PDB file of C-alpha atoms in Angstrom:
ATOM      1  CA  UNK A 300       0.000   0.000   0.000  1.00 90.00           C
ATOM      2  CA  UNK A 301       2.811   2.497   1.357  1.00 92.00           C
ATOM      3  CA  UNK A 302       4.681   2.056  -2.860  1.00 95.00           C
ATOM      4  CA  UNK A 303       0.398   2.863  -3.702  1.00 95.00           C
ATOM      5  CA  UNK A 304       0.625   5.698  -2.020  1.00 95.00           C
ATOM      6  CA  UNK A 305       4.179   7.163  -2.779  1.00 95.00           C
ATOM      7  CA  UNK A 306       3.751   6.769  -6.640  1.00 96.00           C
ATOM      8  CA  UNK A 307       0.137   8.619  -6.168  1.00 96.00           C
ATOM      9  CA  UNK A 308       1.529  11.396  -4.108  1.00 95.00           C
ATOM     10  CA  UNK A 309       4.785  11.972  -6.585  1.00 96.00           C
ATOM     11  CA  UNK A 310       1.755  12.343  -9.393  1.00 97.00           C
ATOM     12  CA  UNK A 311       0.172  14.966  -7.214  1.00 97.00           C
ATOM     13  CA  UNK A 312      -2.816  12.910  -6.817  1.00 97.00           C
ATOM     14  CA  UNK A 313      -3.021  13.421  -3.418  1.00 95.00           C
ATOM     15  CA  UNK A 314      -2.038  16.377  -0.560  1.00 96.00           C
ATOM     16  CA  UNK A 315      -0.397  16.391   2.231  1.00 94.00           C
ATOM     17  CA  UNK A 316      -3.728  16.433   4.333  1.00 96.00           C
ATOM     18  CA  UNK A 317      -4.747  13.455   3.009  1.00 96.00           C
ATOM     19  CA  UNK A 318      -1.013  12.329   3.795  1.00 94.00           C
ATOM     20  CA  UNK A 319      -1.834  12.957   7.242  1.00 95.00           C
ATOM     21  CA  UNK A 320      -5.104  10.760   6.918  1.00 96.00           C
ATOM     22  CA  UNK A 321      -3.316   8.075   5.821  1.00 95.00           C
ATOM     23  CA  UNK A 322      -1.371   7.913   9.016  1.00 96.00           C
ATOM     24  CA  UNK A 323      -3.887   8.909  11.363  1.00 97.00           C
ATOM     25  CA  UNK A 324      -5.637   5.456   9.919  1.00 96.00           C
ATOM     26  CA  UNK A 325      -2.504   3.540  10.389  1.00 95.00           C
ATOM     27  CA  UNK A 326      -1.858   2.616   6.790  1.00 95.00           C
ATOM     28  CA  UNK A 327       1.329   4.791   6.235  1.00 95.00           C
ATOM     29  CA  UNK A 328       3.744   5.271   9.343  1.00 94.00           C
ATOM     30  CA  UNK A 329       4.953   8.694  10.232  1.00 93.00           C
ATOM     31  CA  UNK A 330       8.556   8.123   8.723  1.00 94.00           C
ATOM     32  CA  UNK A 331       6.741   7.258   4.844  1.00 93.00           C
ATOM     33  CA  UNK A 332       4.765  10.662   5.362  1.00 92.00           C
ATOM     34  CA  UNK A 333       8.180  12.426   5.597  1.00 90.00           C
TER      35      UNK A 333
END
């Protein structure tokens, strides 16, 4: 999920707010945010 995520976010598909939602839901730890 985390590689999901990291490829999505380089594309701009997704913000740093939902970044934070990510790890408030426990799918992304606080060091793959950074």
């Amino acid at each position: 999920m985390y590689e999901n995520i990291k490829e999505r976010y380089l594309k701009g598909y997704i913000r740093d707010d939902q970044l934070d939602r990510y790890v408030k839901l426990d799918v992304i730890t606080e060091e793959q945010a950074e």
